[in-house]
CSV table of C-alpha atoms (C1' of nucleotides) in Angstrom, one decimal:
chain,number,residue,atom,x,y,z
A,1406,UNK,CA,173.6,100.9,196.6
A,1407,UNK,CA,174.4,104.5,195.5
A,1408,UNK,CA,171.2,105.8,197.0
A,1409,UNK,CA,171.7,103.9,200.2
A,1410,UNK,CA,175.2,105.1,200.5
A,1411,UNK,CA,174.0,108.7,200.0
A,1412,UNK,CA,171.3,108.2,202.7
A,1413,UNK,CA,174.0,106.7,205.0
A,1414,UNK,CA,176.3,109.7,204.5
A,1415,UNK,CA,173.4,112.2,205.0
A,1416,UNK,CA,172.4,110.4,208.2
A,1417,UNK,CA,176.0,110.2,209.4
A,1418,UNK,CA,176.6,113.8,208.8
A,1419,UNK,CA,173.5,114.9,210.7
A,1420,UNK,CA,174.1,112.5,213.6
A,1421,UNK,CA,177.7,113.6,214.0
A,1422,UNK,CA,176.7,117.2,213.9
A,1423,UNK,CA,174.7,116.5,217.1
A,1424,UNK,CA,177.6,114.6,218.7
A,1425,UNK,CA,176.3,111.0,218.2
A,1426,UNK,CA,178.6,108.0,218.0
A,1427,UNK,CA,178.2,105.2,215.5
A,1428,UNK,CA,177.7,101.7,216.8
A,1429,UNK,CA,176.5,98.3,215.5
A,1430,UNK,CA,174.5,95.5,217.1
A,1431,UNK,CA,174.3,91.8,216.3
A,1432,UNK,CA,172.1,90.8,213.4
A,1433,UNK,CA,171.0,87.6,215.2
A,1434,UNK,CA,169.4,87.9,218.6
A,1435,UNK,CA,167.7,85.5,221.0
A,1436,UNK,CA,163.9,85.5,220.5
A,1437,UNK,CA,163.5,86.2,224.2
A,1438,UNK,CA,164.8,89.7,223.7
A,1439,UNK,CA,161.8,90.7,221.8
A,1440,UNK,CA,159.2,88.9,223.8
A,1441,UNK,CA,156.4,91.2,224.9
A,1442,UNK,CA,158.4,94.3,224.4
A,1443,UNK,CA,158.1,95.2,220.7
A,1444,UNK,CA,154.5,94.3,220.1
A,1445,UNK,CA,153.0,90.8,219.6
A,1446,UNK,CA,152.5,90.9,215.9
A,1447,UNK,CA,156.0,92.2,215.1
A,1448,UNK,CA,157.7,89.4,216.9
A,1449,UNK,CA,155.3,86.5,216.5
A,1450,UNK,CA,154.2,86.9,212.9
A,1451,UNK,CA,156.6,89.3,211.3
A,1452,UNK,CA,160.1,88.1,212.3
A,1453,UNK,CA,162.3,85.4,210.8
A,1454,UNK,CA,162.7,83.0,213.7
A,1455,UNK,CA,164.5,79.6,213.6
A,1456,UNK,CA,166.2,77.1,215.9
A,1457,UNK,CA,170.0,77.1,216.2
A,1458,UNK,CA,172.1,74.0,216.6
A,1459,UNK,CA,171.7,74.2,220.4
A,1460,UNK,CA,167.9,74.2,220.1
A,1461,UNK,CA,167.5,77.9,221.0
A,1462,UNK,CA,165.2,80.1,219.0
A,1463,UNK,CA,167.0,83.0,217.3
A,1464,UNK,CA,165.6,85.9,215.4
A,1465,UNK,CA,166.9,88.0,212.5
A,1466,UNK,CA,166.5,91.4,214.1
A,1467,UNK,CA,163.3,93.1,213.1
A,1468,UNK,CA,164.3,96.3,214.8
A,1469,UNK,CA,167.2,97.7,216.8
A,1470,UNK,CA,165.9,99.3,220.0
A,1471,UNK,CA,165.8,96.1,222.1
A,1472,UNK,CA,169.3,95.2,221.1
A,1473,UNK,CA,170.4,98.7,222.1
A,1474,UNK,CA,168.7,98.4,225.4
A,1475,UNK,CA,170.4,95.0,226.1
A,1476,UNK,CA,173.9,96.3,225.0
A,1477,UNK,CA,173.6,99.4,227.2
A,1478,UNK,CA,172.2,97.4,230.2
A,1479,UNK,CA,175.1,95.0,230.0
A,1480,UNK,CA,177.7,97.8,230.2
A,1481,UNK,CA,175.6,100.2,232.2
A,1482,UNK,CA,178.2,100.8,234.9
A,1483,UNK,CA,181.1,101.6,232.6
A,1484,UNK,CA,179.2,103.8,230.0
A,1485,UNK,CA,179.1,107.5,230.4
A,1486,UNK,CA,175.7,109.1,230.3
A,1487,UNK,CA,174.0,110.9,228.5
A,1488,UNK,CA,174.7,108.4,225.8
A,1489,UNK,CA,174.3,109.5,222.2
A,1490,UNK,CA,174.4,106.6,219.7
A,1491,UNK,CA,173.4,106.0,216.1
A,1492,UNK,CA,173.5,103.1,213.7
A,1493,UNK,CA,172.6,102.2,210.1
A,1494,UNK,CA,172.2,98.6,209.1
A,1495,UNK,CA,170.0,95.8,207.7
A,1496,UNK,CA,166.8,94.5,209.2
A,1497,UNK,CA,164.4,91.7,208.3
A,1498,UNK,CA,160.7,91.2,208.6
A,1499,UNK,CA,158.7,88.3,207.4
A,1500,UNK,CA,156.0,90.2,205.7
A,1501,UNK,CA,154.5,90.2,202.2
A,1502,UNK,CA,156.5,92.7,200.1
A,1503,UNK,CA,154.8,95.7,198.5
A,1504,UNK,CA,155.7,99.2,197.4
A,1505,UNK,CA,158.0,100.7,200.0
A,1506,UNK,CA,158.3,97.4,201.9
A,1507,UNK,CA,160.7,94.5,201.4
A,1508,UNK,CA,161.7,91.6,203.6
A,1509,UNK,CA,165.2,93.0,204.0
A,1510,UNK,CA,165.6,96.7,204.4
A,1511,UNK,CA,168.0,99.2,206.0
A,1512,UNK,CA,167.2,101.4,208.9
A,1513,UNK,CA,168.8,104.5,210.5
A,1514,UNK,CA,168.5,104.3,214.3
A,1515,UNK,CA,169.5,107.1,216.7
A,1516,UNK,CA,169.0,107.3,220.4
A,1517,UNK,CA,169.8,109.5,223.4
A,1518,UNK,CA,169.9,107.5,226.6
A,1519,UNK,CA,169.9,108.9,230.1
A,1520,UNK,CA,168.1,112.2,230.6
A,1521,UNK,CA,164.3,112.1,230.6
A,1522,UNK,CA,163.7,115.8,229.6
A,1523,UNK,CA,161.7,117.7,227.1
A,1524,UNK,CA,164.9,119.1,225.6
A,1525,UNK,CA,166.2,115.6,225.0
A,1526,UNK,CA,163.0,114.8,223.1
A,1527,UNK,CA,163.3,118.0,221.2
A,1528,UNK,CA,166.8,117.2,220.2
A,1529,UNK,CA,165.7,114.0,218.5
A,1530,UNK,CA,162.8,115.8,216.7
A,1531,UNK,CA,165.3,118.4,215.6
A,1532,UNK,CA,167.6,115.7,214.2
A,1533,UNK,CA,164.8,114.5,212.0
A,1534,UNK,CA,164.1,118.1,210.8
A,1535,UNK,CA,167.8,118.6,210.3
A,1536,UNK,CA,168.0,115.5,208.2
A,1537,UNK,CA,165.0,116.5,206.1
A,1538,UNK,CA,166.6,119.9,205.5
A,1539,UNK,CA,169.9,118.2,204.5
A,1540,UNK,CA,168.3,116.0,201.8
A,1541,UNK,CA,166.2,118.9,200.5
A,1542,UNK,CA,162.8,118.1,202.0
A,1543,UNK,CA,161.0,121.3,203.1
A,1544,UNK,CA,158.3,121.8,205.7
A,1545,UNK,CA,155.8,121.7,202.8
A,1546,UNK,CA,157.0,118.2,201.8
A,1547,UNK,CA,157.2,116.7,205.3
A,1548,UNK,CA,155.9,117.3,208.8
A,1549,UNK,CA,156.8,115.8,212.1
A,1550,UNK,CA,153.8,115.0,214.2
A,1551,UNK,CA,154.3,114.9,218.0
A,1552,UNK,CA,152.2,113.6,220.8
A,1553,UNK,CA,152.7,112.2,224.3
A,1554,UNK,CA,151.4,108.8,225.5
A,1555,UNK,CA,151.2,109.9,229.2
A,1556,UNK,CA,149.0,112.8,228.2
A,1557,UNK,CA,146.7,110.6,226.3
A,1558,UNK,CA,146.6,108.0,229.1
A,1559,UNK,CA,145.6,110.7,231.6
A,1560,UNK,CA,142.9,111.9,229.3
A,1561,UNK,CA,141.6,108.4,228.6
A,1562,UNK,CA,141.2,107.8,232.3
A,1563,UNK,CA,139.3,111.1,232.7
A,1564,UNK,CA,136.8,109.9,230.1
A,1565,UNK,CA,136.3,106.6,231.9
A,1566,UNK,CA,138.6,104.2,230.0
A,1567,UNK,CA,140.4,101.7,232.1
A,1568,UNK,CA,144.2,101.2,231.8
A,1569,UNK,CA,143.8,97.5,230.9
A,1570,UNK,CA,142.3,98.7,227.6
A,1571,UNK,CA,145.1,101.1,226.7
A,1572,UNK,CA,146.9,98.8,224.2
A,1573,UNK,CA,143.6,98.3,222.2
A,1574,UNK,CA,142.6,101.9,222.5
A,1575,UNK,CA,146.1,103.1,221.3
A,1576,UNK,CA,145.6,100.9,218.2
A,1577,UNK,CA,142.2,102.5,217.7
A,1578,UNK,CA,143.6,106.0,218.0
A,1579,UNK,CA,146.4,105.2,215.6
A,1580,UNK,CA,143.9,104.4,213.0
A,1581,UNK,CA,141.7,107.5,213.3
A,1582,UNK,CA,143.2,108.9,210.1
A,1583,UNK,CA,143.1,105.7,208.1
A,1584,UNK,CA,139.5,104.7,208.6
A,1585,UNK,CA,136.3,106.5,207.7
A,1586,UNK,CA,134.4,107.8,210.7
A,1587,UNK,CA,131.7,105.2,210.4
A,1588,UNK,CA,134.2,102.3,210.2
A,1589,UNK,CA,136.3,103.8,213.0
A,1590,UNK,CA,133.2,104.1,215.2
A,1591,UNK,CA,132.2,100.5,214.6
A,1592,UNK,CA,135.8,99.4,215.3
A,1593,UNK,CA,135.6,101.3,218.6
A,1594,UNK,CA,132.3,99.7,219.4
A,1595,UNK,CA,133.9,96.2,218.7
A,1596,UNK,CA,136.4,97.1,221.4
A,1597,UNK,CA,133.6,97.5,223.9
A,1598,UNK,CA,133.5,101.3,224.0
A,1599,UNK,CA,130.1,103.0,224.8
A,1600,UNK,CA,128.8,105.6,222.5
A,1601,UNK,CA,129.5,108.2,225.2
A,1602,UNK,CA,133.1,107.1,225.4
A,1603,UNK,CA,133.5,107.1,221.6
A,1604,UNK,CA,132.1,110.7,221.4
A,1605,UNK,CA,134.5,111.8,224.2
A,1606,UNK,CA,137.4,110.2,222.4
A,1607,UNK,CA,136.6,111.9,219.2
A,1608,UNK,CA,136.5,115.3,220.9
A,1609,UNK,CA,139.8,114.5,222.5
A,1610,UNK,CA,141.4,113.5,219.2
A,1611,UNK,CA,140.2,116.7,217.5
A,1612,UNK,CA,141.7,119.0,220.2
A,1613,UNK,CA,144.7,120.6,218.7
A,1614,UNK,CA,145.5,122.4,222.0
A,1615,UNK,CA,145.5,119.3,224.1
A,1616,UNK,CA,149.3,119.4,224.3
A,1617,UNK,CA,149.0,122.4,226.7
A,1618,UNK,CA,148.0,119.9,229.4
A,1619,UNK,CA,151.3,118.1,229.1
A,1620,UNK,CA,154.4,119.5,231.0
A,1621,UNK,CA,156.6,117.4,228.7
A,1622,UNK,CA,155.1,118.9,225.5
A,1623,UNK,CA,155.0,122.4,227.1
A,1624,UNK,CA,158.8,122.0,227.4
A,1625,UNK,CA,159.3,120.4,224.0
A,1626,UNK,CA,157.8,122.9,221.6
A,1627,UNK,CA,159.8,125.9,222.8
A,1628,UNK,CA,162.9,123.8,222.7
A,1629,UNK,CA,162.2,122.8,219.1
A,1630,UNK,CA,161.6,126.5,218.4
A,1631,UNK,CA,164.9,127.5,219.9
A,1632,UNK,CA,166.6,124.9,217.6
A,1633,UNK,CA,165.0,126.6,214.7
A,1634,UNK,CA,162.9,123.8,213.4
A,1635,UNK,CA,159.3,124.6,214.5
A,1636,UNK,CA,158.2,124.9,210.8
A,1637,UNK,CA,158.6,121.1,210.5
A,1638,UNK,CA,156.9,120.2,213.7
A,1639,UNK,CA,153.3,120.2,214.9
A,1640,UNK,CA,151.1,118.6,217.6
A,1641,UNK,CA,148.9,115.7,216.5
A,1642,UNK,CA,146.7,114.1,219.2
A,1643,UNK,CA,146.1,110.9,217.1
A,1644,UNK,CA,149.8,110.0,216.7
A,1645,UNK,CA,150.5,107.2,219.2
A,1646,UNK,CA,152.9,104.7,217.4
A,1647,UNK,CA,152.5,100.9,217.2
A,1648,UNK,CA,155.4,99.7,219.4
A,1649,UNK,CA,154.3,98.8,222.9
A,1650,UNK,CA,157.5,100.0,224.7
A,1651,UNK,CA,156.9,103.8,224.2
A,1652,UNK,CA,155.9,105.5,227.4
A,1653,UNK,CA,156.2,109.3,226.9
A,1654,UNK,CA,156.6,111.5,223.9
A,1655,UNK,CA,156.0,109.8,220.5
A,1656,UNK,CA,156.5,111.3,217.1
A,1657,UNK,CA,156.1,110.3,213.4
A,1658,UNK,CA,157.3,112.1,210.3
A,1659,UNK,CA,155.0,112.0,207.3
A,1660,UNK,CA,155.4,112.9,203.6
A,1661,UNK,CA,152.6,114.9,202.2
A,1662,UNK,CA,152.0,114.4,198.5
A,1663,UNK,CA,148.8,115.3,196.7
A,1664,UNK,CA,146.5,114.6,199.7
A,1665,UNK,CA,148.1,111.3,200.4
A,1666,UNK,CA,150.4,110.9,203.4
A,1667,UNK,CA,153.0,108.3,204.0
A,1668,UNK,CA,154.9,107.6,207.2
A,1669,UNK,CA,158.6,108.0,206.8
A,1670,UNK,CA,159.9,107.4,210.3
A,1671,UNK,CA,158.7,106.9,213.9
A,1672,UNK,CA,160.1,107.2,217.3
A,1673,UNK,CA,159.5,108.1,220.9
A,1674,UNK,CA,160.5,107.9,224.6
A,1675,UNK,CA,160.9,104.5,226.3
A,1676,UNK,CA,161.2,104.4,230.1
A,1677,UNK,CA,161.2,100.7,230.9
A,1678,UNK,CA,163.2,99.1,228.2
A,1679,UNK,CA,166.5,98.9,230.1
A,1680,UNK,CA,165.0,97.5,233.3
A,1681,UNK,CA,163.1,95.0,231.1
A,1682,UNK,CA,166.4,93.5,229.9
A,1683,UNK,CA,168.0,93.4,233.3
A,1684,UNK,CA,169.5,96.9,233.6
A,1685,UNK,CA,168.8,99.6,236.1
A,1686,UNK,CA,165.9,101.9,235.3
A,1687,UNK,CA,167.0,104.4,232.7
A,1688,UNK,CA,165.0,106.3,230.1
A,1689,UNK,CA,165.8,106.8,226.4
A,1690,UNK,CA,164.4,108.5,223.4
A,1691,UNK,CA,165.1,107.7,219.7
A,1692,UNK,CA,163.7,107.0,216.3
A,1693,UNK,CA,164.1,104.7,213.3
A,1694,UNK,CA,163.9,105.6,209.7
A,1695,UNK,CA,163.7,102.9,207.0
A,1696,UNK,CA,165.5,103.4,203.7
A,1697,UNK,CA,162.6,102.5,201.4
A,1698,UNK,CA,159.9,105.0,202.0
A,1699,UNK,CA,162.3,107.9,202.3
A,1700,UNK,CA,163.8,106.8,199.0
A,1701,UNK,CA,160.4,106.7,197.3
A,1702,UNK,CA,159.6,110.2,198.6
A,1703,UNK,CA,162.9,111.7,197.5
A,1704,UNK,CA,162.6,110.1,194.1
A,1705,UNK,CA,159.1,111.5,193.7
A,1706,UNK,CA,160.3,115.0,194.5
A,1707,UNK,CA,163.4,114.5,192.3
A,1708,UNK,CA,165.7,115.2,195.2
A,1709,UNK,CA,168.3,112.5,194.7
A,1710,UNK,CA,171.4,114.1,193.2
A,1711,UNK,CA,172.4,112.5,189.9
A,1712,UNK,CA,176.1,112.8,190.9
A,1713,UNK,CA,175.8,109.9,193.4
A,1714,UNK,CA,175.7,107.5,190.5
A,1715,UNK,CA,178.9,108.8,188.8
A,1716,UNK,CA,181.6,106.2,188.3
A,1717,UNK,CA,184.5,105.9,190.7
A,1718,UNK,CA,187.0,106.7,188.0
A,1719,UNK,CA,186.4,109.6,185.6
A,1720,UNK,CA,189.5,108.9,183.6
A,1721,UNK,CA,190.0,106.1,181.1
A,1722,UNK,CA,193.2,105.1,179.4
A,1723,UNK,CA,192.6,103.6,175.9
A,1724,UNK,CA,194.7,100.9,174.3
A,1725,UNK,CA,195.8,101.5,170.8
A,1726,UNK,CA,197.2,98.1,169.8
A,1727,UNK,CA,199.0,95.1,171.1
A,1728,UNK,CA,202.4,96.8,170.8
A,1729,UNK,CA,201.3,99.8,173.0
A,1730,UNK,CA,199.1,98.0,175.5
A,1731,UNK,CA,201.8,97.8,178.2
A,1732,UNK,CA,202.6,101.4,177.7
A,1733,UNK,CA,198.9,102.2,178.4
A,1734,UNK,CA,198.9,100.0,181.5
A,1735,UNK,CA,202.0,101.8,182.8
A,1736,UNK,CA,200.6,105.2,182.1
A,1737,UNK,CA,197.4,104.3,183.9
A,1738,UNK,CA,199.3,103.3,187.0
A,1739,UNK,CA,201.5,106.4,186.8
A,1740,UNK,CA,198.3,108.5,186.9
A,1741,UNK,CA,197.1,106.5,189.9
A,1742,UNK,CA,200.3,107.2,191.7
A,1743,UNK,CA,199.6,110.8,191.1
A,1744,UNK,CA,196.4,110.4,193.1
A,1745,UNK,CA,193.8,109.9,190.3
A,1746,UNK,CA,191.2,107.2,189.9
A,1747,UNK,CA,191.9,105.6,186.5
A,1748,UNK,CA,190.2,102.9,184.4
A,1749,UNK,CA,192.4,101.2,181.9
A,1750,UNK,CA,190.7,99.6,178.9
A,1751,UNK,CA,191.4,95.9,179.4
A,1752,UNK,CA,191.9,94.7,175.9
A,1753,UNK,CA,192.8,95.8,172.4
A,1754,UNK,CA,189.7,97.2,170.6
A,1755,UNK,CA,189.0,99.9,168.0
A,1756,UNK,CA,189.4,103.3,169.5
A,1757,UNK,CA,185.8,104.2,168.6
A,1758,UNK,CA,184.5,101.3,170.6
A,1759,UNK,CA,186.6,102.3,173.6
A,1760,UNK,CA,185.4,105.9,173.4
A,1761,UNK,CA,181.8,104.7,173.2
A,1762,UNK,CA,182.4,102.5,176.3
A,1763,UNK,CA,183.8,105.5,178.1
A,1764,UNK,CA,181.0,107.7,177.1
A,1765,UNK,CA,178.3,105.2,178.2
A,1766,UNK,CA,180.0,104.6,181.6
A,1767,UNK,CA,180.4,108.3,182.5
A,1768,UNK,CA,184.1,108.8,181.8
A,1769,UNK,CA,185.0,112.5,181.5
A,1770,UNK,CA,188.5,112.3,180.1
A,1771,UNK,CA,189.8,109.7,177.7
A,1772,UNK,CA,193.6,109.3,177.5
A,1773,UNK,CA,195.0,108.3,174.1
A,1774,UNK,CA,198.4,106.8,173.6
A,1775,UNK,CA,199.3,105.6,170.1
A,1776,UNK,CA,202.5,105.4,168.0
A,1777,UNK,CA,202.5,109.2,167.3
A,1778,UNK,CA,202.4,110.0,171.0
A,1779,UNK,CA,205.0,107.4,171.8
A,1780,UNK,CA,207.3,108.9,169.2
A,1781,UNK,CA,206.9,112.4,170.6
A,1782,UNK,CA,206.8,111.6,174.3
A,1783,UNK,CA,203.3,113.1,174.4
A,1784,UNK,CA,199.7,112.1,175.4
A,1785,UNK,CA,196.4,113.1,173.8
A,1786,UNK,CA,193.6,113.9,176.2
A,1787,UNK,CA,190.0,114.0,175.0
A,1788,UNK,CA,187.1,115.6,176.9
A,1789,UNK,CA,184.3,113.2,176.3
A,1790,UNK,CA,181.6,115.8,177.1
A,1791,UNK,CA,182.7,118.5,174.7
A,1792,UNK,CA,184.6,116.3,172.2
A,1793,UNK,CA,187.6,118.7,172.3
A,1794,UNK,CA,191.1,117.2,172.6
A,1795,UNK,CA,194.6,118.4,173.2
A,1796,UNK,CA,198.1,116.8,173.0
A,1797,UNK,CA,200.4,117.6,175.8
A,1798,UNK,CA,203.9,116.5,176.9
A,1799,UNK,CA,203.8,113.2,178.8
A,1800,UNK,CA,205.1,114.8,181.9
A,1801,UNK,CA,202.2,117.2,182.0
A,1802,UNK,CA,199.5,114.5,181.7
A,1803,UNK,CA,198.3,114.3,185.3
A,1804,UNK,CA,198.4,118.1,185.8
A,1805,UNK,CA,196.4,118.7,182.6
A,1806,UNK,CA,193.8,116.0,183.5
A,1807,UNK,CA,193.3,117.7,186.9
A,1808,UNK,CA,192.7,121.0,185.2
A,1809,UNK,CA,190.2,119.4,182.7
A,1810,UNK,CA,188.3,117.8,185.6
A,1811,UNK,CA,188.1,121.1,187.5
A,1812,UNK,CA,186.6,122.7,184.4
A,1813,UNK,CA,184.0,120.0,184.0
A,1814,UNK,CA,180.5,120.5,185.2
A,1815,UNK,CA,180.3,118.4,188.4
A,1816,UNK,CA,176.9,117.0,187.4
B,430,G,C1',148.1,85.9,207.5
B,431,U,C1',143.9,87.9,203.6
B,432,G,C1',142.6,89.6,198.6
B,433,G,C1',143.9,90.9,193.4
B,434,G,C1',147.2,91.2,189.1
B,435,C,C1',151.4,89.5,186.1
B,436,G,C1',155.5,86.1,184.1
B,437,U,C1',157.0,86.1,175.9
B,438,A,C1',164.5,88.5,173.2
B,439,G,C1',169.2,92.1,177.5
B,440,C,C1',164.9,96.1,178.3
B,441,U,C1',159.6,97.8,177.3
B,442,C,C1',155.8,95.2,175.3
B,443,A,C1',152.7,92.9,170.8
B,444,A,C1',150.8,88.1,169.0
B,445,U,C1',142.2,88.1,166.4
B,446,A,C1',138.5,82.7,167.8
B,447,G,C1',144.2,77.6,169.8
B,448,G,C1',147.0,77.8,163.5
B,449,C,C1',154.7,79.6,160.9
B,450,A,C1',156.8,83.6,168.0
B,451,G,C1',157.0,89.6,166.4
B,452,A,C1',158.1,95.2,167.0
B,453,G,C1',160.8,99.3,169.2
B,454,C,C1',165.0,100.2,172.0
B,455,G,C1',169.8,97.9,173.2
B,456,C,C1',173.8,94.9,171.4
B,457,C,C1',177.2,93.4,167.1
B,458,U,C1',179.0,94.6,162.0
B,459,G,C1',179.5,98.0,158.0
B,460,U,C1',179.2,103.0,155.5
B,461,C,C1',184.0,105.4,158.7
B,462,U,C1',192.1,101.8,158.2
B,463,G,C1',193.7,107.0,165.1
B,464,U,C1',188.2,109.1,167.7
B,465,G,C1',182.1,108.2,171.1
B,466,G,C1',177.1,110.6,170.8
B,467,A,C1',173.7,111.4,164.9
B,468,A,C1',171.9,109.0,160.3
B,469,C,C1',171.4,104.8,157.1
B,470,A,C1',172.0,99.5,156.0
B,471,G,C1',172.6,94.6,157.6
B,472,G,C1',172.9,91.1,161.6
B,473,U,C1',172.7,88.7,166.5
B,474,G,C1',169.2,87.6,170.0
B,475,G,C1',163.6,82.8,172.5
B,476,U,C1',163.3,75.8,176.7
B,477,U,C1',157.0,82.0,175.8
B,478,G,C1',159.3,81.1,184.3
B,479,A,C1',159.2,75.4,185.3
B,480,G,C1',156.6,70.5,185.2
B,481,G,C1',152.5,67.8,183.5
B,482,G,C1',147.7,67.4,180.8
B,483,U,C1',143.8,68.3,176.7
B,484,U,C1',144.4,68.8,171.2
B,485,C,C1',146.1,67.2,164.4
B,486,A,C1',148.1,71.8,166.6
B,487,A,C1',149.2,75.4,173.0
B,488,G,C1',152.4,81.8,174.3
B,489,U,C1',146.9,81.2,174.2
B,490,C,C1',142.7,76.1,177.4
B,491,C,C1',143.2,72.9,182.3
B,492,C,C1',146.2,71.2,186.7
B,493,U,C1',150.6,71.7,189.7
B,494,U,C1',154.7,74.6,191.0
B,495,C,C1',158.2,78.7,191.3
B,496,G,C1',158.9,83.9,191.0
B,497,C,C1',157.5,89.0,190.8
B,498,C,C1',154.1,93.2,191.5
B,499,C,C1',149.9,95.8,194.1
B,500,A,C1',146.6,96.4,198.2
B,501,C,C1',144.9,94.9,203.1
B,502,C,C1',147.2,93.7,207.8
B,503,C,C1',151.3,95.6,210.4
B,504,C,C1',155.1,98.9,210.4
B,505,A,C1',160.6,101.7,208.9
RNA sequence: GUGGGCGUAGCUCAAUAGGCAGAGCGCCUGUCUGUGGAACAGGUGGUUGAGGGUUCAAGUCCCUUCGCCCACCCCA
């Protein structure tokens, strides 16, 4: 929860810095919403689907973009475009769990709906880079690979591949990095490609300058450069993304660790999603990042701050004995009224045990209140990290604690 | 959906060929009657995931079942 909250705060801060508004969508959606729009396997085999009491099939959302499209389409005439929205919430996929993949996970989604321009695409890419920068990932740790589906479609036609094969061929292209050349070629042959076509495709996928044939990408890269994030971004002809609804620019962020790469997030431009759910034609661009892979990457690079796991209260009031217990309770509340977060030990125990509890749970200042202090209208304050303690007038307690916390190392 | 691995104390793991279920850490107590972290001593802690079977005897062998992990697939 601490890590997720930190990710949420980092995503929120970056999204808000670009002027995006937070929204939430339903967790249950009608199965129809996803039909033929997300990709067959995601919906038919990897979603939780069941019948509701009315006999309709409902789905625990496996992704957010179709819900977003539906929500925007339903209010299309009253919303003001360009629309910049972001969301962070739970998703479910009925898959076998493994490292970096669970059946319930959280995902950050962010979309810019309205303008179909290279600078809109560049903004989303820049948001990714800005997020990486915020959590401490450098261009040496992560890279954002960009491509354009229209560009690849045009090129496929020019080497003689028919549009009705594009879905299969995209899957093939997406796997260029994952399979050995021999396996990839035999997969290509299974899809019915001729040797001549396979050779042409390989040349295409090795062409790092292919982007210069795309007006969209010719606009995108200078815009990313102007935003200051070109170190994070490069062209990659084999990046195509698995979801069927992408129509233009697509991108994917990868972590590079010792020769192995892992996909952190993916996104792209979708032109037809709003009209598919009953809206007027309107283009959008966005991406989704799951919480699991990014957490693995950040853990591996030791980038998760230890401070996110500190307790909510750094101050603990101890209880000396039964006679003074209510005095301790009152003192704790007095300190809360002064604006401090305070944990009051909830029973009578030996002081040593209470201090040990405080030490183990991350308490910085222990407050001691026994017969001596009561007699003198004073309070003893012990710094648990240094072991030093001081006795001050009771009226000075809150002020002294605040000074002690300021002098403490924030870690 | 496919393939592989693993379930023993709170945690990490031992237990020869089927033969008295153990260790380290943690926790509790004491050394130390108003003071945590260290040391030492003692103590607590188990339906060996569950159910059935074989056997004089099962953590160990067999069957069923539940759960977890890893990879493929797919994808965040």
